[in-house]
Coordinates of C-alpha atoms in Angstrom, one line a residue:
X1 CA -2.9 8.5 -20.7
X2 CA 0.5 7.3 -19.4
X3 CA 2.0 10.6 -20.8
X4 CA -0.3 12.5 -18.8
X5 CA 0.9 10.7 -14.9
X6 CA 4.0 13.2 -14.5
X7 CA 1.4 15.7 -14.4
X8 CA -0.3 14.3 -11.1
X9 CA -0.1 15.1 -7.8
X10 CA -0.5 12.7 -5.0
X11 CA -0.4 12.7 -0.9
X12 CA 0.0 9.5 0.2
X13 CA -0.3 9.3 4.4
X14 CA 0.1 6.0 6.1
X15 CA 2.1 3.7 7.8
X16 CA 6.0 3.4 6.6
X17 CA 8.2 1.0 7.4
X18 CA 11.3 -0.1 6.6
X19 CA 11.5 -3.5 4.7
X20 CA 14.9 -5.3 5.6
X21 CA 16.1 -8.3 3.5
X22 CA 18.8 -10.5 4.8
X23 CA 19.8 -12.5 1.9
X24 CA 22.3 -15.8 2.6
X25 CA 23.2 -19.4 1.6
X26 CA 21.5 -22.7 3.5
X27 CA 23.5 -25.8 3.5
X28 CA 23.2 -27.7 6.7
X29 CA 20.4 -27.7 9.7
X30 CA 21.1 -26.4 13.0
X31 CA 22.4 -29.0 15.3
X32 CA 20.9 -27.1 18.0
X33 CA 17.3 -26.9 16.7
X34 CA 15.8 -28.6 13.6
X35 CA 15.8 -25.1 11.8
X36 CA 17.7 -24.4 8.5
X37 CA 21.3 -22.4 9.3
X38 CA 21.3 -19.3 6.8
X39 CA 25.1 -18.1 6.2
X40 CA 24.0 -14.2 6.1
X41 CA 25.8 -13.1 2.8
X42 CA 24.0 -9.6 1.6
X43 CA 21.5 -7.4 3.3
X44 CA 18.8 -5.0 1.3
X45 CA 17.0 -2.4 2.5
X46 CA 13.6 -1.1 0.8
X47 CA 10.6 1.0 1.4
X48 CA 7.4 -0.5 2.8
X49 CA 3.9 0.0 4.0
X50 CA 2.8 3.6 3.0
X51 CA 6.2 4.1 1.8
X52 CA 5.8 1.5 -0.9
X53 CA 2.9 2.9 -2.2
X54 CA 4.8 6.1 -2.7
X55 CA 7.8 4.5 -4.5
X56 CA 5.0 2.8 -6.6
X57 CA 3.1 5.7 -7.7
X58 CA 7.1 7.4 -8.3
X59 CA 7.6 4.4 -10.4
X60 CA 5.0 5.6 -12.5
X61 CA 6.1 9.3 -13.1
X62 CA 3.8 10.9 -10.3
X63 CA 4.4 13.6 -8.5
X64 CA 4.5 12.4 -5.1
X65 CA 4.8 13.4 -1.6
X66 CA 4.3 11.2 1.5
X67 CA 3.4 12.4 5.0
X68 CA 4.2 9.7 8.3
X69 CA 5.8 9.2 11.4
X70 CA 9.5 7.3 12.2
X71 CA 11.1 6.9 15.2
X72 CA 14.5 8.7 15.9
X73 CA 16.8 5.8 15.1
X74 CA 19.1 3.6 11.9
X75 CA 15.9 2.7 10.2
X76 CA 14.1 6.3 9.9
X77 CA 17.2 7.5 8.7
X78 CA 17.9 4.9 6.4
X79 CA 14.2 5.2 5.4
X80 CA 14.7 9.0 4.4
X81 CA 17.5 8.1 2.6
X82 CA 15.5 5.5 0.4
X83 CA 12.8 8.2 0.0
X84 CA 15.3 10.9 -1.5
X85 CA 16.6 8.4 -3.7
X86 CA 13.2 8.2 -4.9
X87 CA 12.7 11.7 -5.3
X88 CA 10.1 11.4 -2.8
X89 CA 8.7 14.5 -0.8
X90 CA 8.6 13.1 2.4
X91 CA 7.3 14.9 5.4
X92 CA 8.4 11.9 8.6
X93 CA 7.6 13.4 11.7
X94 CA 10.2 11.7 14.5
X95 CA 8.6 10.4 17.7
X96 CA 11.6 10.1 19.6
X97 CA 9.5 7.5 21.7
X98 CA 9.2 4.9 19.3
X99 CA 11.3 2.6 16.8
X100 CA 11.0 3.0 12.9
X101 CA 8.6 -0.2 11.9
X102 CA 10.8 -2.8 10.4
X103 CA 10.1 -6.2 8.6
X104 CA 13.3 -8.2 8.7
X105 CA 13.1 -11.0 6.4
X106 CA 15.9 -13.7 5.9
X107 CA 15.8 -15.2 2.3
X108 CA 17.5 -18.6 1.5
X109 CA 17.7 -19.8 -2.2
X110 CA 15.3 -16.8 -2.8
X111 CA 12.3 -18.6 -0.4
X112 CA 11.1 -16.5 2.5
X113 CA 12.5 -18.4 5.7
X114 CA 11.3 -16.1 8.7
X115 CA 10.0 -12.5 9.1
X116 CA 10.9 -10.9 12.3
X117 CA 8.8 -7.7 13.1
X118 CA 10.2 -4.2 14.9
X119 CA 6.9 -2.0 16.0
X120 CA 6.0 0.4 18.0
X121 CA 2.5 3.0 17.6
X122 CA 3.3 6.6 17.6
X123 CA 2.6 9.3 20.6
X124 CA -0.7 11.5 20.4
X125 CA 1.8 14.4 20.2
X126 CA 3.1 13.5 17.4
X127 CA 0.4 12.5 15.7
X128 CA -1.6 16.4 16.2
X129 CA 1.2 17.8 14.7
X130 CA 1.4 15.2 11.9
X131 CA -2.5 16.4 10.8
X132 CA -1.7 19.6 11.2
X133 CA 1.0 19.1 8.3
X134 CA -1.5 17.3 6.1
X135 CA -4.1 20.0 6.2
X136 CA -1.4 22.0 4.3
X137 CA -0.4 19.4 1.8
X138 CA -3.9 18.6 0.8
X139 CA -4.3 21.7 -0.8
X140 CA -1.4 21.0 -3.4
X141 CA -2.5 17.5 -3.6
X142 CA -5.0 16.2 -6.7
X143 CA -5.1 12.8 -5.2
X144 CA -5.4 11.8 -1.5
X145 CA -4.2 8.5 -0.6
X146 CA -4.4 6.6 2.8
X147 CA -2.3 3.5 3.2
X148 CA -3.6 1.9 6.8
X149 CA -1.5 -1.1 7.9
X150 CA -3.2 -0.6 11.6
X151 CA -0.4 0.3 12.9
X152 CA -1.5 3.7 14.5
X153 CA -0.4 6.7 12.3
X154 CA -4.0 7.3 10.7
X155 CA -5.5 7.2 14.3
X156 CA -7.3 10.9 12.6
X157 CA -8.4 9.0 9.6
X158 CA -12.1 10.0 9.5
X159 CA -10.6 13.6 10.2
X160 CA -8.2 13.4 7.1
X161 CA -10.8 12.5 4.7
X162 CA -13.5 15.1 5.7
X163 CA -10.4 18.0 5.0
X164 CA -9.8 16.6 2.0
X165 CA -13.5 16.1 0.8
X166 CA -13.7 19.4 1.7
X167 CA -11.1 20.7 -0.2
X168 CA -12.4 18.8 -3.5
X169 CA -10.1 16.1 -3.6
X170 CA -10.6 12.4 -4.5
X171 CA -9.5 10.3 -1.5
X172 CA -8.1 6.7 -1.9
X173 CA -7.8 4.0 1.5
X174 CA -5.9 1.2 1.7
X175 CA -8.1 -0.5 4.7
X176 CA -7.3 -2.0 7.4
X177 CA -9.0 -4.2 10.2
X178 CA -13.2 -4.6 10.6
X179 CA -13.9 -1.2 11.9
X180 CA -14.6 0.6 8.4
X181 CA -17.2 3.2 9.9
X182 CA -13.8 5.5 10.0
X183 CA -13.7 5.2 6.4
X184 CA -17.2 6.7 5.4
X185 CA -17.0 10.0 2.9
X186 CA -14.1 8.1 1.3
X187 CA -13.9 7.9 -2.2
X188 CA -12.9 4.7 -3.2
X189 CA -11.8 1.8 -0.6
X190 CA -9.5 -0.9 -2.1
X191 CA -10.3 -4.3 0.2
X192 CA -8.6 -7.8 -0.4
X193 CA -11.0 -10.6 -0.6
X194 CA -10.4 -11.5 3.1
X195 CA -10.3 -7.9 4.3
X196 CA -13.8 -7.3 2.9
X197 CA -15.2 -10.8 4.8
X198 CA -13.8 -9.9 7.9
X199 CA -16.8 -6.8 7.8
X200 CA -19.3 -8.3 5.3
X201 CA -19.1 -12.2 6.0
X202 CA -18.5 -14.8 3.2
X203 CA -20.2 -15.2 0.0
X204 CA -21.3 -18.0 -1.8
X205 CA -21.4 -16.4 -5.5
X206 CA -20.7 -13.0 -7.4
X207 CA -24.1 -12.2 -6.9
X208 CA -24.3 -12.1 -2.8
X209 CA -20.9 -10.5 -2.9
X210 CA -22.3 -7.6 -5.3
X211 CA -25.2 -7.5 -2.9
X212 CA -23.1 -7.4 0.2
X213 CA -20.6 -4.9 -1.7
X214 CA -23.4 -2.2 -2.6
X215 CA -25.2 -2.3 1.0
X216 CA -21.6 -1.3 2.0
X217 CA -21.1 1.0 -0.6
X218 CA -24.1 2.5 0.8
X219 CA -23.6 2.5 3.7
X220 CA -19.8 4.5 4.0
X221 CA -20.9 7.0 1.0
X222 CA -18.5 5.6 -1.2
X223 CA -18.1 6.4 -4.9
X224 CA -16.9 3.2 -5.6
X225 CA -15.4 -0.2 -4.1
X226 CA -12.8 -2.0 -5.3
X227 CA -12.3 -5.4 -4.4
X228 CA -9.4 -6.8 -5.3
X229 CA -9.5 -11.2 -5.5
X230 CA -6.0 -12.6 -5.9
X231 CA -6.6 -15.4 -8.9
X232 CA -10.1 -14.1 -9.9
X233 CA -9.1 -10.4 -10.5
X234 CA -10.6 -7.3 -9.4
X235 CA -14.3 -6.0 -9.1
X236 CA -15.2 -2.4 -8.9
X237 CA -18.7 -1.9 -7.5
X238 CA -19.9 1.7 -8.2
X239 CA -23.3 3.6 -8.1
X240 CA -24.3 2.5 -11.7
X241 CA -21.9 0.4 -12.6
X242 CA -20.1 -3.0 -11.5
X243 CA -16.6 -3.9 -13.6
X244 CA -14.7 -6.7 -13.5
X245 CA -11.3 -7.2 -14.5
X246 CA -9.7 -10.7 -14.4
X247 CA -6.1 -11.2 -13.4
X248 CA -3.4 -11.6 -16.1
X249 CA -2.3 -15.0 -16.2
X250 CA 1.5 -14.8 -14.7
X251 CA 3.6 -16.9 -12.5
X252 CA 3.7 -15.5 -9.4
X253 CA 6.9 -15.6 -7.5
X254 CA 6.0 -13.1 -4.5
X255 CA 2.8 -11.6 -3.6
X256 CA 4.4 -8.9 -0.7
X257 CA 3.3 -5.0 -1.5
X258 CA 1.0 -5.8 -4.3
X259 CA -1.6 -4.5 -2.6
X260 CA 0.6 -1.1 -2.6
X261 CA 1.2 -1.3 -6.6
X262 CA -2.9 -1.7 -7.1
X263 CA -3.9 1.4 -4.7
X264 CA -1.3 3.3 -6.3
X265 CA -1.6 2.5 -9.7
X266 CA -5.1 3.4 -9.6
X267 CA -5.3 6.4 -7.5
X268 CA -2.2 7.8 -10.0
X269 CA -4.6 6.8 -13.3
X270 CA -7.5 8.5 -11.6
X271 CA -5.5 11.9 -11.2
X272 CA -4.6 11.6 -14.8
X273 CA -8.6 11.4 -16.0
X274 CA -8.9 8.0 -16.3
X275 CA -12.3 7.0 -15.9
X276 CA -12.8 4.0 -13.0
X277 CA -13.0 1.4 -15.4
X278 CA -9.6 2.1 -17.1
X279 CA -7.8 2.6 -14.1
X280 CA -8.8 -1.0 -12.9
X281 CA -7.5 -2.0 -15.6
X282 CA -4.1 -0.2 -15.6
X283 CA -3.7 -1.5 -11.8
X284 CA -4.1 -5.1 -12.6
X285 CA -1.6 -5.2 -15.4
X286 CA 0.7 -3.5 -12.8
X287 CA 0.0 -6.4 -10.2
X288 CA 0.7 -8.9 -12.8
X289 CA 3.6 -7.4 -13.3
X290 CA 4.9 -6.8 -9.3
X291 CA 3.8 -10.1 -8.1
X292 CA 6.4 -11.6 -10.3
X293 CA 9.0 -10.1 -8.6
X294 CA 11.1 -10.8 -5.4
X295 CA 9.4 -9.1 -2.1
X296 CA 8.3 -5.4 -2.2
X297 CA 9.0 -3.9 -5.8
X298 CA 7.7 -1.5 -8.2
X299 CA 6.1 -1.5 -11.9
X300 CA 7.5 1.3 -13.7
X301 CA 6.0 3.6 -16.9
X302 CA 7.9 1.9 -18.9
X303 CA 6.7 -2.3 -18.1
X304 CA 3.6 -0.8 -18.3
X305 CA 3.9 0.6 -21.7
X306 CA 5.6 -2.8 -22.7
X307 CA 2.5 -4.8 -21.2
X308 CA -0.3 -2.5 -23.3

């Protein structure tokens, strides 16, 4: 199966950013505030958001192209750049409105001291002519996947996925948020434990949550969902089936963009004929893997090979 994910052909559509690491020493407190002084020593620049998810499903040999919106500035550029590297097809549209989303983070003695966010949602304009390119793309797409990280560049969400149902292709969301009607005709949505109570409410045992998780099944027309429950694993609830796959026991050092290895991982798995079951499985060996690394980071072919 893993020789067969060079083969696939994925669209990922979201919300990029750029994730900026400012690496540095701490030795002293700031005699100005009681706040740690970080002596600035390297800085990093990665792909985030939507873009991660590309650079994941990369990672694993996919074919991949990746559709979004930057603004006209250092960090849209530097983000192309990143993307080319990757050997990413990128389509970014520039709003020359807004700033490229950035996630600054300054690291000290490899802990996560403060995030500072850049953000700004895109124009309508820009947007249009952003759907107007994904109508074409779908067509040479096997796999649709849509990263939301609410930060306005699927505003035509519930659009996207009717063009691509209608074309025959499998779509994939990332969700984002408690308004999930937008989501309905997707294929598979891939919720975090808290995501999912933020629409359905709590649970008190894997019985009500496989109740609460087929009403909603239901309700959007899903094929499947996948809920995905840090310590405990992941649960896919389909039609006739409900699979669970418990988490690899790791240590885990950083937790940031695992979400982004999962969704890709399986919506790459799924283009290569893996049934549902087997790509669960493939996607939480690669978060085992991902979550063992420093911020936002990639599981290649290869560390998955080595893990089967």
């Amino acid at each position: 199966m893993l020789d067969k994910l060079s083969q696939v052909r994925l669209l990922v559509v979201g919300d990029v950013m750029l994730d900026r690491y400012w690496f540095g020493d701490v030795s002293r407190i700031s005699p100005e505030a009681p706040v740690p002084v970080v002596k600035v020593e390297r800085e990093e620049n990665r792909l985030g958001g939507a873009a991660n998810v590309a650079r994941n499903a990369a990672a694993l040999g996919a074919r991949t192209a990746l559709l979004s919106v930057v603004g006209d500035d250092d960090a849209g550029r530097t983000l192309q750049r990143l993307l080319d590297e990757g050997q990413i097809s990128a389509g970014l549209h520039v709003d020359r409105e807004i700033d490229t989303i950035v996630k600054l983070r300054v690291i000290g003695r490899q802990q996560q001291l403060l995030r500072i966010d850049f953000e700004t949602p895109p124009s309508h304009e820009i947007l249009q002519a952003k759907l107007a390119e994904y109508e074409r793309r779908v067509a040479d797409a096997d796999v649709v996947l849509l990263s939301d990280y609410g930060k306005g560049g699927l505003t035509h969400i519930s659009e996207m996925i009717r063009i691509a149902r209608a074309a025959g292709k499998p779509v994939l969301v990332d969700p984002k948020g408690d308004d999930w009607a937008k989501y309905a005709g997707a294929t598979v949505i891939t919720p975090n434990r808290s995501e999912l109570k933020q629409v359905v409410g709590s649970w008190h045992s894997d019985e009500e949550l496989a109740s609460k998780a087929r009403a909603l099944r239901e309700q959007l027309g899903l094929t499947a969902l996948l809920v995905t429950r840090s310590e405990e694993g992941m649960t896919l609830f389909a039609a006739d089936e409900t699979h669970h796959q418990p988490t690899v026991a790791r240590e885990v050092y950083d937790v940031s963009g695992a979400g982004d290895t999962v969704i890709a991982t399986l919506a790459v798995m799924h283009g290569a004929g893996a049934d549902w079951a087997e790509a669960v499985r493939m996607a939480t060996l690669a978060a085992g893997i991902v979550v063992g690394k420093l911020g936002t980071a990639v599981v290649s072919r290869e560390e998955l090979a080595a893990v089967l």
